[in-house]
Amino acid sequence: MKIRTLCVVSLLGLSLSVACDSKKDEKKAEDKKAESKDAKKPEEKKAEGGGGADKVDAAAKAEPAKDEPAKAEPAAAGKLALDKLGLTASAPAETTVSDGIGGKGAMIMGPGLVVSVEEASETRPKDVAAAKKDAEMYTPQNLKDEKLDDGWVVTFDNKGDMGANYFVNVRRDIAGKSIWCETTVASPEQAATALDFCKSLAAK
């Protein structure tokens, strides 16, 4: 009888122990689940709270676009000032003036236009004959000259390693100064534009 009672007590004790352990395990599982919820990323919490991040993005998109600063309009065609030489000339829109090679005179650059202008030095040809003689070193073709009221023009072309070259040399007396205007370009159209520019030079 005692043995049976002891067995029953032992079994009851074992059952209680198992039940307690089971409850402890369930308590641990619930604690872990609670920690897992608290450890969610802020982004996930925002998402659960009604799409806060999406609302911020939508608000940012709804902001009106800022006005961009107005861009400067390109310079219009017309009179171009060559302040360094005290001259003006007619030039295409967007033409610019900068210092010439070695700081002498001015370099003119624009759409289809490249010309250098300076006060004629002692080494520049003083007349058409001298200009044609200088041109001989370039094996010139279509050598032409033109007389102006205040000077002259010599033009020619040749064939180089890189193709055709077109030369324009103009000497004029403007406001008591001898002005030299020249270019070497790759097309007859550019040469014609340069010649028109040189002919348009005038005292400022």
Rosetta silent file (secondary structure, phi, psi, omega in degrees, C-alpha in Angstrom):
SEQUENCE: MKIRTLCVVSLLGLSLSVACDSKKDEKKAEDKKAESKDAKKPEEKKAEGGGGADKVDAAAKAEPAKDEPAKAEPAAAGKLALDKLGLTASAPAETTVSDGIGGKGAMIMGPGLVVSVEEASETRPKDVAAAKKDAEMYTPQNLKDEKLDDGWVVTFDNKGDMGANYFVNVRRDIAGKSIWCETTVASPEQAATALDFCKSLAAK
SCORE:     score description
SCORE:     0.000 S_00000001
   1 L     0.000  -45.702  178.389    0.000    0.000    0.000 S_00000001
   2 H   -61.275  -41.026 -178.984    2.770    2.351    0.928 S_00000001
   3 H   -63.408  -42.162 -179.215    4.588    1.507   -2.256 S_00000001
   4 H   -64.834  -41.423  179.790    1.472    2.273   -4.360 S_00000001
   5 H   -61.988  -43.968  179.374    0.982    5.580   -2.513 S_00000001
   6 H   -61.430  -40.032  179.726    4.594    6.536   -3.098 S_00000001
   7 H   -63.927  -42.270  179.952    4.226    5.734   -6.784 S_00000001
   8 H   -64.179  -44.052  179.229    1.110    7.881   -7.048 S_00000001
   9 H   -61.337  -42.584  179.963    2.807   10.747   -5.226 S_00000001
  10 H   -62.531  -42.922 -179.872    5.830   10.402   -7.450 S_00000001
  11 H   -64.360  -40.867  178.124    3.680   10.446  -10.564 S_00000001
  12 H   -62.743  -42.888  178.991    1.775   13.478   -9.322 S_00000001
  13 H   -62.068  -40.808 -179.840    5.039   15.259   -8.570 S_00000001
  14 H   -65.879  -40.402  179.635    6.360   14.443  -12.009 S_00000001
  15 H   -63.532  -42.846  178.884    3.130   15.676  -13.634 S_00000001
  16 H   -62.952  -41.152  179.717    3.301   18.928  -11.693 S_00000001
  17 H   -62.311  -43.767  179.868    6.927   19.374  -12.660 S_00000001
  18 H   -64.808  -41.383 -179.618    6.129   18.806  -16.341 S_00000001
  19 H   -63.317  -42.024  179.076    3.161   21.150  -16.161 S_00000001
  20 H   -63.638  -44.209  179.487    5.294   23.843  -14.545 S_00000001
  21 H   -61.626  -39.498 -179.269    8.010   23.427  -17.123 S_00000001
  22 H   -63.396  -41.947  178.789    5.405   23.615  -19.875 S_00000001
  23 H   -65.567  -37.637  177.657    4.025   26.849  -18.449 S_00000001
  24 H   -62.076  -41.954 -179.974    7.553   28.261  -18.171 S_00000001
  25 H   -64.293  -41.317  179.018    8.202   27.419  -21.834 S_00000001
  26 H   -64.121  -39.188  178.975    4.940   29.079  -22.878 S_00000001
  27 H   -62.631  -42.742  179.157    5.873   32.173  -20.822 S_00000001
  28 H   -62.851  -42.059 -179.386    9.296   32.338  -22.533 S_00000001
  29 H   -62.765  -40.935  179.396    7.707   32.014  -25.984 S_00000001
  30 H   -66.906  -39.190  178.365    5.294   34.866  -25.200 S_00000001
  31 H   -62.741  -42.530  179.111    8.163   37.055  -23.912 S_00000001
  32 H   -63.158  -39.513 -179.532   10.182   36.423  -27.096 S_00000001
  33 H   -65.053  -38.891  179.390    7.166   37.304  -29.255 S_00000001
  34 H   -66.729  -42.290  177.701    6.726   40.577  -27.348 S_00000001
  35 H   -62.112  -39.757 -179.792   10.441   41.420  -27.747 S_00000001
  36 H   -61.119  -39.400  179.196   10.195   40.650  -31.459 S_00000001
  37 H   -66.806  -41.762 -179.485    7.340   43.165  -31.833 S_00000001
  38 H   -67.881  -27.402 -176.022    9.272   45.857  -29.945 S_00000001
  39 L   -86.019    5.488  179.751   12.376   45.244  -32.071 S_00000001
  40 L   -61.601  147.636  179.559   10.637   46.005  -35.372 S_00000001
  41 L   -64.643  149.647  177.493   12.385   48.562  -37.585 S_00000001
  42 H   -54.983  -35.917 -179.526   11.070   52.127  -37.475 S_00000001
  43 H   -62.509  -39.717 -179.285   10.156   51.764  -41.142 S_00000001
  44 H   -68.362  -38.231  179.222    7.974   48.752  -40.380 S_00000001
  45 H   -64.461  -39.994  178.403    6.276   50.583  -37.515 S_00000001
  46 H   -62.363  -40.665 -179.238    5.605   53.528  -39.822 S_00000001
  47 H   -63.680  -39.575 -179.974    4.151   51.158  -42.397 S_00000001
  48 H   -71.358  -25.542 -177.625    1.887   49.610  -39.769 S_00000001
  49 L   -83.925    9.256  174.783    0.884   53.061  -38.602 S_00000001
  50 L   113.558   25.196  174.134   -0.740   54.000  -41.893 S_00000001
  51 L    71.160   46.568 -179.562    2.055   54.509  -44.483 S_00000001
  52 H   -58.763  -42.393 -179.165    3.794   57.512  -42.891 S_00000001
  53 H   -62.542  -40.351  179.358    6.777   57.268  -45.250 S_00000001
  54 H   -63.840  -36.723 -179.983    4.483   57.209  -48.258 S_00000001
  55 H   -65.426  -40.134  178.436    2.714   60.310  -46.962 S_00000001
  56 H   -62.419  -45.518  179.234    6.034   62.169  -46.643 S_00000001
  57 H   -60.997  -42.446 -178.933    7.013   61.197  -50.200 S_00000001
  58 H   -63.662  -38.384  179.802    3.618   62.285  -51.509 S_00000001
  59 H   -67.037  -39.184  179.116    3.951   65.643  -49.746 S_00000001
  60 H   -63.930  -40.621  179.828    7.422   66.148  -51.216 S_00000001
  61 H   -67.590  -28.369 -176.138    6.125   65.389  -54.692 S_00000001
  62 H   -77.422  -13.973 -179.427    3.259   67.806  -54.213 S_00000001
  63 L   -64.197  138.443  179.437    5.631   70.778  -53.578 S_00000001
  64 L   -66.519  144.079 -179.746    5.653   73.228  -56.506 S_00000001
  65 L   -68.413  140.320  179.175    8.804   73.199  -58.661 S_00000001
  66 L   -75.695  142.021  179.358   11.195   76.092  -58.037 S_00000001
  67 L   -70.563  130.262  177.086   11.642   78.546  -60.866 S_00000001
  68 L   -79.029  147.401  178.330   15.042   78.212  -62.576 S_00000001
  69 L   -62.086  140.646 -178.912   17.044   81.413  -63.140 S_00000001
  70 L   -65.105  136.015  179.128   16.491   82.848  -66.589 S_00000001
  71 L   -82.076  144.654 -179.906   19.298   82.105  -69.024 S_00000001
  72 L   -66.984  138.438  178.493   21.026   85.011  -70.734 S_00000001
  73 L   -73.139  142.639  176.859   19.972   85.538  -74.310 S_00000001
  74 L   -60.471  147.582  179.179   22.730   85.064  -76.953 S_00000001
  75 L   -61.786  136.359 -178.891   24.243   88.297  -78.240 S_00000001
  76 L   -78.615  157.194  176.722   22.420   89.550  -81.311 S_00000001
  77 L   -66.158  148.432  179.706   24.116   90.132  -84.647 S_00000001
  78 E   154.146 -150.768 -177.844   25.318   93.689  -85.206 S_00000001
  79 E   -73.188  131.618  178.262   28.196   95.977  -84.315 S_00000001
  80 E  -112.119  130.747 -178.471   31.021   94.343  -82.374 S_00000001
  81 E   -90.135  128.498  172.203   33.389   96.531  -80.326 S_00000001
  82 E  -108.680   78.315 -171.017   37.138   95.931  -80.530 S_00000001
  83 H   -57.824  -38.167 -177.025   37.975   98.210  -77.612 S_00000001
  84 H   -60.638  -30.864 -177.460   41.684   97.457  -77.611 S_00000001
  85 H  -105.319   -3.860 -178.360   42.011   98.809  -81.153 S_00000001
  86 L    67.627   35.459 -176.738   39.325  101.490  -80.955 S_00000001
  87 E  -125.468  165.228  168.751   37.342   99.806  -83.752 S_00000001
  88 E  -131.732  163.410  177.774   33.931   98.315  -84.443 S_00000001
  89 E  -157.847  158.260  175.528   32.821   95.735  -87.019 S_00000001
  90 E   -84.480  132.701 -175.945   29.715   93.879  -88.161 S_00000001
  91 E  -145.364  155.532  176.877   29.631   90.303  -86.842 S_00000001
  92 L   -65.618  163.380  175.744   27.257   87.316  -86.523 S_00000001
  93 L   -59.363  148.522  177.031   25.391   86.671  -83.267 S_00000001
  94 L    71.051   17.038  176.387   27.419   85.052  -80.446 S_00000001
  95 L   -78.032  140.220 -179.316   30.738   86.418  -81.782 S_00000001
  96 E  -120.662  157.230  178.436   33.392   86.991  -79.102 S_00000001
  97 E  -121.546  131.532  176.207   36.532   89.146  -78.868 S_00000001
  98 E  -140.008  173.356  179.205   39.690   88.086  -77.022 S_00000001
  99 E   -64.754  144.186  177.580   43.379   89.002  -77.018 S_00000001
 100 L   -75.267  179.182 -179.868   45.318   88.018  -80.111 S_00000001
 101 H   -60.959  131.256 -178.910   48.363   85.736  -80.166 S_00000001
 102 H    72.876   12.217  179.270   51.089   87.128  -77.926 S_00000001
 103 H    81.448    0.668 -179.848   48.630   89.684  -76.532 S_00000001
 104 L   -88.521  139.659  173.434   48.705   91.725  -79.739 S_00000001
 105 L    60.420 -148.688 -175.592   45.497   92.899  -81.347 S_00000001
 106 E  -139.252  145.630  173.844   42.292   90.889  -81.099 S_00000001
 107 E  -106.489  124.073 -177.946   41.063   87.404  -81.957 S_00000001
 108 E  -108.003  125.633 -179.978   37.497   87.329  -83.261 S_00000001
 109 E  -134.945  131.815  178.492   35.538   84.066  -83.066 S_00000001
 110 E  -159.863 -175.021  178.654   31.914   83.388  -83.948 S_00000001
 111 L   -59.148  113.212  179.764   29.686   81.080  -86.012 S_00000001
 112 L    68.247   20.598 -176.520   31.656   80.464  -89.226 S_00000001
 113 E  -138.915  123.756  171.451   34.068   83.278  -88.343 S_00000001
 114 E  -140.557  116.414 -176.221   37.704   83.281  -87.206 S_00000001
 115 E  -144.366  144.467  170.689   39.731   86.458  -87.797 S_00000001
 116 E  -112.974  139.237 -178.838   42.705   88.207  -86.211 S_00000001
 117 E  -130.395  135.078  179.743   42.951   92.012  -86.239 S_00000001
 118 E  -157.182  166.836  170.740   45.951   94.115  -85.191 S_00000001
 119 E   -71.485  131.103 -175.373   47.869   97.257  -85.955 S_00000001
 120 L   -62.119  127.107  177.203   50.055   96.385  -88.951 S_00000001
 121 L   -85.030  174.903 -179.084   53.657   95.754  -87.929 S_00000001
 122 L   -65.794  -21.748 -177.991   56.699   96.575  -90.052 S_00000001
 123 L   -84.854   -8.296  179.712   56.844   92.964  -91.268 S_00000001
 124 L   -79.153  144.907  177.746   53.372   93.082  -92.849 S_00000001
 125 L   -57.618  136.861 -177.641   53.129   93.693  -96.631 S_00000001
 126 L   -94.472  -13.799  178.115   52.603   97.383  -97.354 S_00000001
 127 L  -148.842  175.617 -176.511   51.035   96.961 -100.812 S_00000001
 128 H   -61.861  -42.196 -178.577   49.399   94.368 -103.091 S_00000001
 129 H   -59.083  -44.342 -179.998   52.661   93.499 -104.863 S_00000001
 130 H   -66.594  -37.113  179.570   54.377   92.681 -101.553 S_00000001
 131 H   -66.361  -40.284  178.410   51.369   90.631 -100.401 S_00000001
 132 H   -67.255  -35.546  178.498   51.382   88.562 -103.602 S_00000001
 133 H   -65.468  -42.499  177.331   55.108   87.948 -103.245 S_00000001
 134 H   -62.091  -33.565 -177.888   54.603   86.675  -99.693 S_00000001
 135 H   -68.035  -20.880 -176.971   51.836   84.372 -100.959 S_00000001
 136 H   -59.509  -30.079 -178.988   54.272   82.574 -103.277 S_00000001
 137 H   -67.128  -14.508 -179.101   55.633   80.510 -100.387 S_00000001
 138 H  -100.744    7.734 -175.840   52.185   78.846 -100.094 S_00000001
 139 L    48.984   64.849 -171.245   51.979   77.774 -103.780 S_00000001
 140 L   -70.966  148.914  170.691   48.810   79.859 -104.206 S_00000001
 141 E  -122.478  151.787  178.940   45.862   79.095 -106.461 S_00000001
 142 E    53.845   43.327 -179.707   43.151   81.565 -107.481 S_00000001
 143 E   -69.967  121.063 -177.154   45.309   84.501 -106.355 S_00000001
 144 E  -134.148  155.261  174.225   43.156   87.649 -106.440 S_00000001
 145 E  -135.482  157.319 -179.564   43.398   91.240 -105.263 S_00000001
 146 E  -144.360  134.930  178.684   40.881   94.006 -104.688 S_00000001
 147 E   -91.627  136.207  176.637   41.393   97.712 -104.142 S_00000001
 148 E  -113.814  164.263  179.294   39.522   99.456 -101.318 S_00000001
 149 L   -60.813  -31.716 -177.348   39.067  103.172 -100.654 S_00000001
 150 L  -122.960   21.702  179.683   41.407  102.922  -97.677 S_00000001
 151 E   168.104 -145.714 -176.745   43.493   99.855  -98.520 S_00000001
 152 E  -156.112  167.983  179.303   43.476   96.540 -100.370 S_00000001
 153 E  -131.560  138.345  170.713   42.597   92.827 -100.225 S_00000001
 154 E  -129.506  125.988  178.309   44.567   89.758 -101.349 S_00000001
 155 E  -129.111  150.282  175.354   42.919   86.305 -101.309 S_00000001
 156 E  -165.075  173.247  175.701   44.049   82.869 -102.498 S_00000001
 157 E  -139.396  167.932  175.976   43.789   79.182 -101.674 S_00000001
 158 E  -155.371  174.818  177.570   46.011   76.110 -101.770 S_00000001
 159 E  -108.967  122.351  178.225   46.030   72.377 -101.084 S_00000001
 160 E  -112.339 -177.605  179.398   47.696   71.236  -97.878 S_00000001
 161 L   -61.675  -28.307 -177.873   48.220   67.901  -96.126 S_00000001
 162 L   -99.280    6.004 -179.706   44.893   68.382  -94.329 S_00000001
 163 E   118.299 -158.357 -176.639   42.958   69.552  -97.397 S_00000001
 164 E   -75.856  145.466  175.096   42.083   72.947  -98.869 S_00000001
 165 E  -127.271  141.123 -179.233   43.103   76.211  -97.183 S_00000001
 166 E  -123.510  123.986 -174.133   41.642   79.643  -97.909 S_00000001
 167 E  -108.192  137.695  175.111   43.665   82.798  -97.131 S_00000001
 168 E  -131.164  121.892  176.857   42.351   86.333  -96.618 S_00000001
 169 E  -125.846  123.843 -178.147   44.751   89.278  -96.113 S_00000001
 170 E  -132.038  131.252  174.146   43.397   92.813  -95.742 S_00000001
 171 E  -123.137  129.330 -178.881   45.279   96.040  -95.001 S_00000001
 172 E  -139.792  150.688  173.968   43.381   99.249  -94.293 S_00000001
 173 E  -102.079  112.840 -176.434   44.104  102.750  -92.947 S_00000001
 174 E  -128.133  121.456  177.637   41.450  103.591  -90.332 S_00000001
 175 L    51.965   44.041  176.346   41.521  106.696  -88.121 S_00000001
 176 L    79.022    6.194  178.581   45.229  107.225  -88.723 S_00000001
 177 E  -117.729  143.264  172.827   46.161  103.585  -88.001 S_00000001
 178 E   -88.612  116.088 -175.627   47.278  100.862  -90.414 S_00000001
 179 E  -107.184  132.601  177.235   45.095   97.853  -89.602 S_00000001
 180 E  -110.038  126.248 -178.864   45.917   94.268  -90.612 S_00000001
 181 E  -128.261  124.774 -175.204   43.019   91.777  -90.776 S_00000001
 182 E  -148.597  163.059  172.699   43.635   88.145  -91.763 S_00000001
 183 E  -160.860  158.959  169.120   42.497   84.546  -91.568 S_00000001
 184 E  -133.746  117.087 -173.436   43.258   81.058  -92.879 S_00000001
 185 E  -131.458  177.284 -172.372   40.209   78.778  -92.957 S_00000001
 186 L  -103.358    3.058  179.947   39.008   75.485  -94.437 S_00000001
 187 L  -145.879  151.497  178.275   36.065   76.618  -96.580 S_00000001
 188 H   -65.095  -28.979  178.350   35.261   79.378  -99.092 S_00000001
 189 H   -65.611  -43.188  177.951   32.190   80.309  -97.025 S_00000001
 190 H   -65.016  -37.832  178.657   34.331   81.012  -93.960 S_00000001
 191 H   -63.863  -41.447  179.490   36.733   83.025  -96.114 S_00000001
 192 H   -65.100  -39.860  178.457   33.851   85.134  -97.464 S_00000001
 193 H   -64.905  -40.703  178.464   32.537   85.775  -93.926 S_00000001
 194 H   -64.509  -41.986  179.920   36.015   86.824  -92.787 S_00000001
 195 H   -63.216  -42.810  177.343   36.417   89.183  -95.755 S_00000001
 196 H   -60.050  -40.483  179.281   33.062   90.834  -95.011 S_00000001
 197 H   -62.926  -48.243 -178.682   34.154   91.313  -91.395 S_00000001
 198 H   -61.248  -38.006  179.795   37.485   92.903  -92.389 S_00000001
 199 H   -70.806  -23.938 -177.499   35.721   95.247  -94.819 S_00000001
 200 H   -85.249   -6.677 -179.434   33.248   96.315  -92.116 S_00000001
 201 L   -57.759  137.139 -179.711   35.950   97.550  -89.712 S_00000001
 202 E  -150.000  161.640  177.513   35.452  101.195  -88.757 S_00000001
 203 E   -65.875  142.592 -177.136   36.628  103.722  -86.180 S_00000001
 204 L   -73.598    0.000    0.000   34.740  103.459  -82.890 S_00000001
